[in-house]
Tab-separated table of C-alpha atoms in Angstrom:
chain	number	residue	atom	x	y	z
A	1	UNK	CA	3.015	4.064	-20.963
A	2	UNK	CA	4.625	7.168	-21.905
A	3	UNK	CA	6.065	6.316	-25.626
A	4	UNK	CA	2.853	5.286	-27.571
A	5	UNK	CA	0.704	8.124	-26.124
A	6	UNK	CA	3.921	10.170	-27.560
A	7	UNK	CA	3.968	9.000	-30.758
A	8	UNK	CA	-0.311	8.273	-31.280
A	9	UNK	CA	-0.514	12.252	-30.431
A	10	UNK	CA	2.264	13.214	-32.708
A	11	UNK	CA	1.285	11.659	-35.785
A	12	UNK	CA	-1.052	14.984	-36.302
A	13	UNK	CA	1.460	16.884	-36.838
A	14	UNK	CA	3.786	14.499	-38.931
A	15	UNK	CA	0.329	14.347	-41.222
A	16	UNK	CA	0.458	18.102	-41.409
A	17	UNK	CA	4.099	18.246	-42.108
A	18	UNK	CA	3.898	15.763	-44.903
A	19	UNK	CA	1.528	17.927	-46.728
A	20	UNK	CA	3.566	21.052	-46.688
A	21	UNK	CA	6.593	19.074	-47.328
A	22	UNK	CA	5.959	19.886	-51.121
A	23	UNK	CA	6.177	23.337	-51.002
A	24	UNK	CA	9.103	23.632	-48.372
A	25	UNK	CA	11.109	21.460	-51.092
A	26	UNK	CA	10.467	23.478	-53.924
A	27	UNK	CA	11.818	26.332	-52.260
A	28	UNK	CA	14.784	24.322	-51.176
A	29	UNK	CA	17.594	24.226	-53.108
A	30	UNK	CA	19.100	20.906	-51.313
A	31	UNK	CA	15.646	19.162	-51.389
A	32	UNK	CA	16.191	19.587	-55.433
A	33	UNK	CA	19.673	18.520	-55.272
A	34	UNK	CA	19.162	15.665	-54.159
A	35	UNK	CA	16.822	13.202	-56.455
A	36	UNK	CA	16.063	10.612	-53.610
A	37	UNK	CA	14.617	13.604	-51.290
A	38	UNK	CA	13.173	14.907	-54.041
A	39	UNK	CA	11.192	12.000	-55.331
A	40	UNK	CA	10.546	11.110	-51.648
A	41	UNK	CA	8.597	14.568	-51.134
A	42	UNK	CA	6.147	13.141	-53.652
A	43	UNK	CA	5.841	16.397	-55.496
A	44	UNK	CA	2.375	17.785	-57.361
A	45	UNK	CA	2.384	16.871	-61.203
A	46	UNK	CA	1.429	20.797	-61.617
A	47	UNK	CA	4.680	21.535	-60.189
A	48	UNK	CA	7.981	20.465	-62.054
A	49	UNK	CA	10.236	18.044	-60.877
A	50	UNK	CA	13.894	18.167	-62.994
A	51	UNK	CA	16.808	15.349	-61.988
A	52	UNK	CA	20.127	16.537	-61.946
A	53	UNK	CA	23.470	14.736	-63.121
A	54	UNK	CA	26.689	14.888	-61.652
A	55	UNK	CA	28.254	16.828	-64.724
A	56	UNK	CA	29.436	19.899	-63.369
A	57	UNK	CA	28.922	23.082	-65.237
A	58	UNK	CA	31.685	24.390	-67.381
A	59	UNK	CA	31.295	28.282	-67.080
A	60	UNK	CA	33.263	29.151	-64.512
A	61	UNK	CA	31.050	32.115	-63.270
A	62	UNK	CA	27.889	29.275	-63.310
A	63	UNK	CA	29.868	27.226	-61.400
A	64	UNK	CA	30.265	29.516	-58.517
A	65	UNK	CA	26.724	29.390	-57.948
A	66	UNK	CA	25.564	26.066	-59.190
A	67	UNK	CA	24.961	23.250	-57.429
A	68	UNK	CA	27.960	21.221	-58.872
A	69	UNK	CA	30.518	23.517	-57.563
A	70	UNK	CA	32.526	22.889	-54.447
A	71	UNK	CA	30.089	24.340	-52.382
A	72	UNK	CA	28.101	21.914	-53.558
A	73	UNK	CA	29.863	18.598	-53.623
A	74	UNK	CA	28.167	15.885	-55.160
A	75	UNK	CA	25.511	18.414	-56.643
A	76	UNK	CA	24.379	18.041	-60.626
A	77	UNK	CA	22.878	20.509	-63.492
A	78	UNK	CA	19.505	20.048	-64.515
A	79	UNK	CA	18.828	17.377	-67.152
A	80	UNK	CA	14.863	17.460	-68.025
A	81	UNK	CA	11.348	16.612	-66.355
A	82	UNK	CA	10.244	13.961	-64.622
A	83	UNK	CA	8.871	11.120	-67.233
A	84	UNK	CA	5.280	9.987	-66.579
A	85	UNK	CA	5.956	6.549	-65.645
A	86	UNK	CA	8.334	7.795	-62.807
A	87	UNK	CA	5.614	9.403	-61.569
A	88	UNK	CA	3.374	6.829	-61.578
A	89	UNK	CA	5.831	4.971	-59.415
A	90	UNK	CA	6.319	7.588	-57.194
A	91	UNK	CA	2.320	7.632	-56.608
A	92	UNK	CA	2.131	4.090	-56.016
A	93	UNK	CA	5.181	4.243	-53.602
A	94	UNK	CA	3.043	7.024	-51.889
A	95	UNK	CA	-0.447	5.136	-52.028
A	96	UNK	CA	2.113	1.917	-50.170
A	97	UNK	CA	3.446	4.320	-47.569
A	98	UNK	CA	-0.010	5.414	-46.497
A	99	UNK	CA	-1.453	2.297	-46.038
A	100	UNK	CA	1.448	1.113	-44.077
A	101	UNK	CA	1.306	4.509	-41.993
A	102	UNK	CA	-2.453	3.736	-41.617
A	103	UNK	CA	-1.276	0.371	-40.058
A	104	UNK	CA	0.546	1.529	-37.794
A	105	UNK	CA	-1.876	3.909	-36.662
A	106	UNK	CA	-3.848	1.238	-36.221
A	107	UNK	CA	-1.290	-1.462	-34.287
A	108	UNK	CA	-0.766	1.649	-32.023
A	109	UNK	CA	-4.576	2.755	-31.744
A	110	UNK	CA	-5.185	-0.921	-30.384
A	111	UNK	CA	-1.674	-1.316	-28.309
A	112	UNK	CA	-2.703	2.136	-26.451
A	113	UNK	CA	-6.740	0.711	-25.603
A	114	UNK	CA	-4.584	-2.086	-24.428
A	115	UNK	CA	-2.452	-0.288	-21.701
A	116	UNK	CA	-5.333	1.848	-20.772
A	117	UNK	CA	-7.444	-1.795	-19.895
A	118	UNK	CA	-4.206	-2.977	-18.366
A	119	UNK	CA	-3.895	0.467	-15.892
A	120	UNK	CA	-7.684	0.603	-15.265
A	121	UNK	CA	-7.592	-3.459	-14.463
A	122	UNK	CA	-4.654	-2.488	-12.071
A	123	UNK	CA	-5.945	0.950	-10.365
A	124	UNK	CA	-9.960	-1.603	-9.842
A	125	UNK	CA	-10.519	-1.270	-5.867
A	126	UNK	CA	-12.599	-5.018	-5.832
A	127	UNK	CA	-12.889	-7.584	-8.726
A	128	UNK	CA	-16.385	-6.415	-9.274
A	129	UNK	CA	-14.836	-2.889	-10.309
A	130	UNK	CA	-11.872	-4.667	-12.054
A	131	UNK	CA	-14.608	-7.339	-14.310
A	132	UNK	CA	-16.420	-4.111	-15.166
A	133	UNK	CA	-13.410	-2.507	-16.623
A	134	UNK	CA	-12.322	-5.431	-19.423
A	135	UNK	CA	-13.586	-5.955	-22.786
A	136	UNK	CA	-16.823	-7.375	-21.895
A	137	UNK	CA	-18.349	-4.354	-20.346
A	138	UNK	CA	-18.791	-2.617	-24.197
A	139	UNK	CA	-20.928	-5.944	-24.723
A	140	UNK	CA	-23.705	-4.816	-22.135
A	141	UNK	CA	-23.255	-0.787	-22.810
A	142	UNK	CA	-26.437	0.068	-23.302
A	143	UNK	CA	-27.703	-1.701	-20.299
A	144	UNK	CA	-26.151	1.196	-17.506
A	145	UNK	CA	-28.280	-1.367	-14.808
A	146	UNK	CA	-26.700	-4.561	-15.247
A	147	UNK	CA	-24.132	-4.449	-12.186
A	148	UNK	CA	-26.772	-2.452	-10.234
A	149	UNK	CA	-28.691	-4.204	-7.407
A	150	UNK	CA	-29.140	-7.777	-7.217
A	151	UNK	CA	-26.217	-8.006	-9.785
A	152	UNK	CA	-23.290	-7.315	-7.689
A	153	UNK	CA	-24.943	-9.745	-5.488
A	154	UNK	CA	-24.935	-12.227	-8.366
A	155	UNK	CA	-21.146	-11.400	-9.260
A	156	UNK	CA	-18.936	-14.773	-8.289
A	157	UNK	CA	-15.091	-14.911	-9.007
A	158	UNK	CA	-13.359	-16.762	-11.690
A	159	UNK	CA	-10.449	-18.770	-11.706
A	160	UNK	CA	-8.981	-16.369	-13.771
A	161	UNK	CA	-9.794	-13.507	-11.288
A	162	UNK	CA	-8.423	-14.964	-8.219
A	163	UNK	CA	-5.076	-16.395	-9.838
A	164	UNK	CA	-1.702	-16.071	-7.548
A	165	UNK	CA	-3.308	-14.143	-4.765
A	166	UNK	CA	-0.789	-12.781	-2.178
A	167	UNK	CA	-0.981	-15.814	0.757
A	168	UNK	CA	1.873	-13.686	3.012
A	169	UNK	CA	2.652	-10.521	4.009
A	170	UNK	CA	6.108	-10.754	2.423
A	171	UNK	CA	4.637	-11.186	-0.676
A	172	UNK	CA	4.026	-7.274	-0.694
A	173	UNK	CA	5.533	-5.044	-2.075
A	174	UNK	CA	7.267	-1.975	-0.181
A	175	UNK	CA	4.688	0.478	-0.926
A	176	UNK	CA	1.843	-1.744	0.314
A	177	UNK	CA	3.748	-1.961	3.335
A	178	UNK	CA	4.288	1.401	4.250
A	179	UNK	CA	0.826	1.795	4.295
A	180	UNK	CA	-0.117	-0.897	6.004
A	181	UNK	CA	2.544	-0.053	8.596
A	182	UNK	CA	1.029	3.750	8.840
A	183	UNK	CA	-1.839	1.960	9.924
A	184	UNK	CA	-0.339	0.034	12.641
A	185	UNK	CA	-0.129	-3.445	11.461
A	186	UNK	CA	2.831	-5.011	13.172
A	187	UNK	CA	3.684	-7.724	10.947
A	188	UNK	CA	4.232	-4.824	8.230
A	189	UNK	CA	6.750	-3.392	10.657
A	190	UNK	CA	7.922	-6.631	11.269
A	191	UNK	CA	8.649	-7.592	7.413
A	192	UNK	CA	9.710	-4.299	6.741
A	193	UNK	CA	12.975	-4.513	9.343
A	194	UNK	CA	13.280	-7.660	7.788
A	195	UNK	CA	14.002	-5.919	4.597
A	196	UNK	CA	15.896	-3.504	6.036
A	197	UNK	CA	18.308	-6.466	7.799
A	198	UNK	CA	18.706	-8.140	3.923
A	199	UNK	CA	19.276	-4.582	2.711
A	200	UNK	CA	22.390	-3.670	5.364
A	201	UNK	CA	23.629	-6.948	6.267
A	202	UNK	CA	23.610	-8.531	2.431
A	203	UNK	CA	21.729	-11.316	3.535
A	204	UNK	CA	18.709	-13.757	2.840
A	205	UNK	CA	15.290	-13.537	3.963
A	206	UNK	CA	15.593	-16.669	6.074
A	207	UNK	CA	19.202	-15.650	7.174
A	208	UNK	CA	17.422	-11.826	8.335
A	209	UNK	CA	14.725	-14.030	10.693
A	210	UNK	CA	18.046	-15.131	12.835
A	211	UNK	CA	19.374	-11.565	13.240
A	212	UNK	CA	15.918	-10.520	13.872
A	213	UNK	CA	16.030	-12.698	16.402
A	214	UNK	CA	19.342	-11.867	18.408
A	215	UNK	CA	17.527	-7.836	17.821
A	216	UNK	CA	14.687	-9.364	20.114
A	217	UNK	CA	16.378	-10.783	22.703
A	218	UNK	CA	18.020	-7.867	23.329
A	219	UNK	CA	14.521	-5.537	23.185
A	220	UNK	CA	12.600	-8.444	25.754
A	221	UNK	CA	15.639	-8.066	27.832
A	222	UNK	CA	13.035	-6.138	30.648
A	223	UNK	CA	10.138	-7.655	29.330
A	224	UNK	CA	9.187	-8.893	32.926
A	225	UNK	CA	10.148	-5.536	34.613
A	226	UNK	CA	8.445	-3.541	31.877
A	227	UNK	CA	4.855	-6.012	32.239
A	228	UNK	CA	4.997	-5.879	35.709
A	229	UNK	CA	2.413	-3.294	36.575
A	230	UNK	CA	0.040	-4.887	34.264
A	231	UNK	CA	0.017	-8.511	35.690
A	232	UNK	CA	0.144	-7.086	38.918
A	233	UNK	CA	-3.056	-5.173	38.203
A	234	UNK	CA	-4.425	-7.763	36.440
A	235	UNK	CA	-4.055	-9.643	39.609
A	236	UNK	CA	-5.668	-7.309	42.222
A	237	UNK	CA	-8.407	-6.680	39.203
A	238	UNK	CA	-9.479	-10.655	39.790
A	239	UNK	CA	-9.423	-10.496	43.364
A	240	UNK	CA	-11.385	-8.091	44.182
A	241	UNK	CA	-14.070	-9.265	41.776
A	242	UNK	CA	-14.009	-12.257	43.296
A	243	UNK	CA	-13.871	-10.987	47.169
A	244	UNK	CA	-16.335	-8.642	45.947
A	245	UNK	CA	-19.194	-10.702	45.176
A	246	UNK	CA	-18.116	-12.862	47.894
A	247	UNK	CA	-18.472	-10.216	50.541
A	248	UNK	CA	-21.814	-9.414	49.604
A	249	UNK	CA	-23.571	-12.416	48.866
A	250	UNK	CA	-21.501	-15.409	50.229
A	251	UNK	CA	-23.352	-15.863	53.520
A	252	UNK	CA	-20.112	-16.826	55.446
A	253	UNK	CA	-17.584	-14.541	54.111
A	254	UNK	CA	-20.313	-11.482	55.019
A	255	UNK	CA	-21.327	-12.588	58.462
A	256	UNK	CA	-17.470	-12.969	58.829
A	257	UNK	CA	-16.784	-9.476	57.553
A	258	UNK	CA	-20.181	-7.833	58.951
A	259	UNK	CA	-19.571	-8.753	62.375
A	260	UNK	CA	-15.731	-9.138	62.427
A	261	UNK	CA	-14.550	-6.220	60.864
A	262	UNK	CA	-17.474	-3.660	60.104
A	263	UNK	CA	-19.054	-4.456	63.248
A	264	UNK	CA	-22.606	-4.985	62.098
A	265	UNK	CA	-25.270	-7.010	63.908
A	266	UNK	CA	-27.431	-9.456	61.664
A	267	UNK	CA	-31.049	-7.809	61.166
A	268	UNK	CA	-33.644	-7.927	63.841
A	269	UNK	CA	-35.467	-10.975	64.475
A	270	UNK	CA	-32.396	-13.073	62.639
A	271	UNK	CA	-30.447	-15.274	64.899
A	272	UNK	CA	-28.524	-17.044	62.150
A	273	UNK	CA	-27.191	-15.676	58.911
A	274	UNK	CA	-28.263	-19.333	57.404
A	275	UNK	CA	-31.588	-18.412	57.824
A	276	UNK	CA	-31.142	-15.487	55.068
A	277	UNK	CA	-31.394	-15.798	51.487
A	278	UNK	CA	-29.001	-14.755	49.023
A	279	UNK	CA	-31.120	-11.314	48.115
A	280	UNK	CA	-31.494	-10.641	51.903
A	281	UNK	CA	-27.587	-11.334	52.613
A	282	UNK	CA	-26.726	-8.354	49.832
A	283	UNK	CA	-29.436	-6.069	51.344
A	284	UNK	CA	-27.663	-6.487	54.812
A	285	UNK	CA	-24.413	-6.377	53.717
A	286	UNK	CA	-24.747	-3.309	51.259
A	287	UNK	CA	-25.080	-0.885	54.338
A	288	UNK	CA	-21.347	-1.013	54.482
A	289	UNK	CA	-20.234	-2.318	51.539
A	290	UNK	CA	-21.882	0.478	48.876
A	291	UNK	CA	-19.523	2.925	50.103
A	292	UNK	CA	-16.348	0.903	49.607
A	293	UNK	CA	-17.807	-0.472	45.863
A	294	UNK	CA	-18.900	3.101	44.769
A	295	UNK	CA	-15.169	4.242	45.834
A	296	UNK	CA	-13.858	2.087	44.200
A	297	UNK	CA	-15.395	3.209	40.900
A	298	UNK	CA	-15.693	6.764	41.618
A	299	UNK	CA	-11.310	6.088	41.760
A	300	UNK	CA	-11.582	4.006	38.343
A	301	UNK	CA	-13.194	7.215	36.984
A	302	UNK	CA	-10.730	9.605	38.278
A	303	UNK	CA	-8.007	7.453	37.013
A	304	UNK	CA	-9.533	7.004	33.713
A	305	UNK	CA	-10.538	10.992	33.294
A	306	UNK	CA	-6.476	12.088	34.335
A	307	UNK	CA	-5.662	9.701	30.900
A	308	UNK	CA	-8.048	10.998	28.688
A	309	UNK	CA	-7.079	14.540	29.971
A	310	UNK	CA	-3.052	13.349	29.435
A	311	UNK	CA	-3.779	12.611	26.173
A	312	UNK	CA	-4.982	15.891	24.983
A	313	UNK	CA	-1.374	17.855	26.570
A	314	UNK	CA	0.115	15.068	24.681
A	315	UNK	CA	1.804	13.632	27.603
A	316	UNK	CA	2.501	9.901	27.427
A	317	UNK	CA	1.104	7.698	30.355
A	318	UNK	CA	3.283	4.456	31.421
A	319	UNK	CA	2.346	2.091	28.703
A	320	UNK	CA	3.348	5.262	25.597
A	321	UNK	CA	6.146	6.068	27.611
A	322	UNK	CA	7.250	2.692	28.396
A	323	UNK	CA	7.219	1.367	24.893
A	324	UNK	CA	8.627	5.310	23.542
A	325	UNK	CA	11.957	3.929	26.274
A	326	UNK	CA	11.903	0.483	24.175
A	327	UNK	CA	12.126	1.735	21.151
A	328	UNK	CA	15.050	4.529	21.486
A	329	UNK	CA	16.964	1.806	23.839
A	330	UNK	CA	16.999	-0.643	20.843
A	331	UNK	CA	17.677	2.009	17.572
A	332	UNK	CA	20.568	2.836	20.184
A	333	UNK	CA	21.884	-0.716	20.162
A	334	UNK	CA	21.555	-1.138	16.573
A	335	UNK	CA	22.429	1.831	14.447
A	336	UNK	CA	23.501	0.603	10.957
A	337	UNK	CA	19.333	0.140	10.673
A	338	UNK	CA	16.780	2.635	9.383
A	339	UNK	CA	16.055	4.323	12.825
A	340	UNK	CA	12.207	4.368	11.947
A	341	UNK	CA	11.612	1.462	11.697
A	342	UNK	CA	13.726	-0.049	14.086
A	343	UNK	CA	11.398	2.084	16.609
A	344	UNK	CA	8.248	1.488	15.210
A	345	UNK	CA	8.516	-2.550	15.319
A	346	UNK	CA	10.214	-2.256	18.691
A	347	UNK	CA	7.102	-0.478	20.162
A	348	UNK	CA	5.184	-3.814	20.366
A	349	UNK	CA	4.766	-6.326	23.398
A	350	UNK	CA	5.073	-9.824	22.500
A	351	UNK	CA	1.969	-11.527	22.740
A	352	UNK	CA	0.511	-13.337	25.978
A	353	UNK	CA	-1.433	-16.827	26.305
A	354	UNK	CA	-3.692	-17.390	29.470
A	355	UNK	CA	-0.968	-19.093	31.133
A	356	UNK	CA	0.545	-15.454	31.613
A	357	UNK	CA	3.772	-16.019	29.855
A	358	UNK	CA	4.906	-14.672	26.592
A	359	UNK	CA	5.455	-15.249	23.522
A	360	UNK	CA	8.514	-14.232	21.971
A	361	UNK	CA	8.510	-12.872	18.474
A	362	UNK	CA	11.427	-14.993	17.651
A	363	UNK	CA	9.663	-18.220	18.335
A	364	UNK	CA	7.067	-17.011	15.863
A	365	UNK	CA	7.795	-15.967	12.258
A	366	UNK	CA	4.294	-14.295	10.749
């Protein structure tokens, strides 16, 4: 990704160098020295080109300066021009090397479209966005309409779209996650200590689920103490829906009630609470029981407003500040894991069937 941008926006340059290459070696003295550089900088025929041999000079005050002296080892004295046919080779070497440079332009040109398919393929939100971005899209580019309207409705996967989809959460990777354990999703949290078990402890995935395990017997240790005001609400909840509609409409339970406890005499000309309907019972019976249902809910309310009003001092009513205890108790037990998200999966009840009891997590891997 970051190499063949590199070199497909640096071949600019290397084009420009190789054009003033000529001129830089014939001002060069080791360029000339040197007859493979020299016949590699592919020289003007304008401009001569002389080979040197490795005779040194004989005057000694030459030799000072010339090439062939010792601080020029392995340097030579002129010996004549360049023959034409030597420069004909030369031209065809050059004429080789640019279509082999124009090659790999060209390899490269295609290799980069290639990545930038493979990262646009990858960054698609939906396989509608992700068909739209391969090499059939330039077949229908000057139709912009084509995926508008009742096209996206047409769209249907292929084989080739849907191939080795992710059936389990561990089969995400740990940025995926994270993000789906920002958003509260507890088997992220849950695969993510799992992870964090294989990281500390050096062990398997399967091996993690038993010490995740032992972890959750110690965090449901006061599961039942911890639940309590819930079933117990849940509870009085059911019976008073039930005695409520009982006391007002049940003709036995009300005449009990009505003349038993709140003292009320069954309406004029009524010698029998048989001989009331159902609609007449309630309209006897909600003389004293309207003020006991309305509060009832006018307590609901209060109860309900105090939370919302909790909230916004960001104080923590029982159920935050039950699970906050949870989670601190168990990153206590267990230091050697990540602290975060030791707290974050322990701040989760196990889940409840309609028989009341629990279900562990370690009974049930996700």
């Amino acid at each position: 990704f970051f190499f063949v941008p590199m070199v497909v926006h640096s071949l600019p340059m290397m084009a420009m160098a190789a054009r003033q290459l000529p001129a830089f070696a014939a001002r060069t003295p080791v360029f000339a020295a040197c007859p493979v550089l020299a016949a590699r900088t592919r020289l003007p025929s304008a401009m001569p080109l002389r080979w040197y041999t490795t005779t040194p000079s004989t005057d000694p005050s030459a030799a000072a300066s010339a090439p062939g002296s010792s601080h020029h080892q392995g340097a030579c004295a002129p010996a004549g021009d360049l023959p034409a046919s030597e420069l004909r080779e030369l031209l065809q070497v050059a004429v080789k090397d640019q279509a082999e440079l124009r090659e790999q332009v060209a390899q490269l040109t295609q290799g980069l479209q290639a990545l930038n398919e493979s990262v646009e393929k990858l960054q698609a939100k939906n396989l509608i966005e992700r068909y739209k971005t391969s090499a059939e899209r330039d077949t229908y580019s000057d139709r912009p309409n084509r995926w508008s309207g009742t096209r996206w409705k047409e769209f249907r996967p292929t084989k080739e779209m849907v191939r080795n989809p992710p059936t389990h959460i561990c089969h995400m990777d740990n940025q995926t996650l994270a993000e789906l354990a920002q958003h509260g999703m507890h088997a992220a949290h849950t695969e993510r200590l799992l992870r964090e078990i294989m990281e500390v402890d050096k062990v398997t995935w399967d091996k993690a689920h038993d010490i995740l395990g032992e972890i959750d017997v110690y965090n449901e240790r006061y599961y039942w103490i911890e639940s309590l005001p819930y079933r117990v609400g849940i509870t009085v909840a059911f019976i008073c829906l039930i005695m409520g509609y009982a006391m007002v409409f049940n003709k036995t339970v009300a005449y009990y009630y009505g003349t038993m406890v709140a003292g009320e005499d069954l309406p004029e000309g009524v010698e029998s609470v048989s001989e009331l309907t159902v609609n007449q019972v309630g309209a006897w019976t909600w003389n004293w029981m309207e003020p006991m249902i309305g509060t009832g809910c006018f307590v609901l309310l209060c109860c309900q407003f105090i939370r919302t009003q909790m909230w916004k001092l960001n104080m923590s009513p029982y159920t935050e500040a039950m699970l906050r205890y949870r989670a601190n108790r168990l990153a206590d037990r267990f230091p050697q894991y990540d602290r975060t998200t030791v707290r974050m999966w322990a701040k989760h009840l196990p889940m409840v069937g309609h028989d009341f009891w629990p279900t562990y997590r370690r009974y049930a891997r996700h």
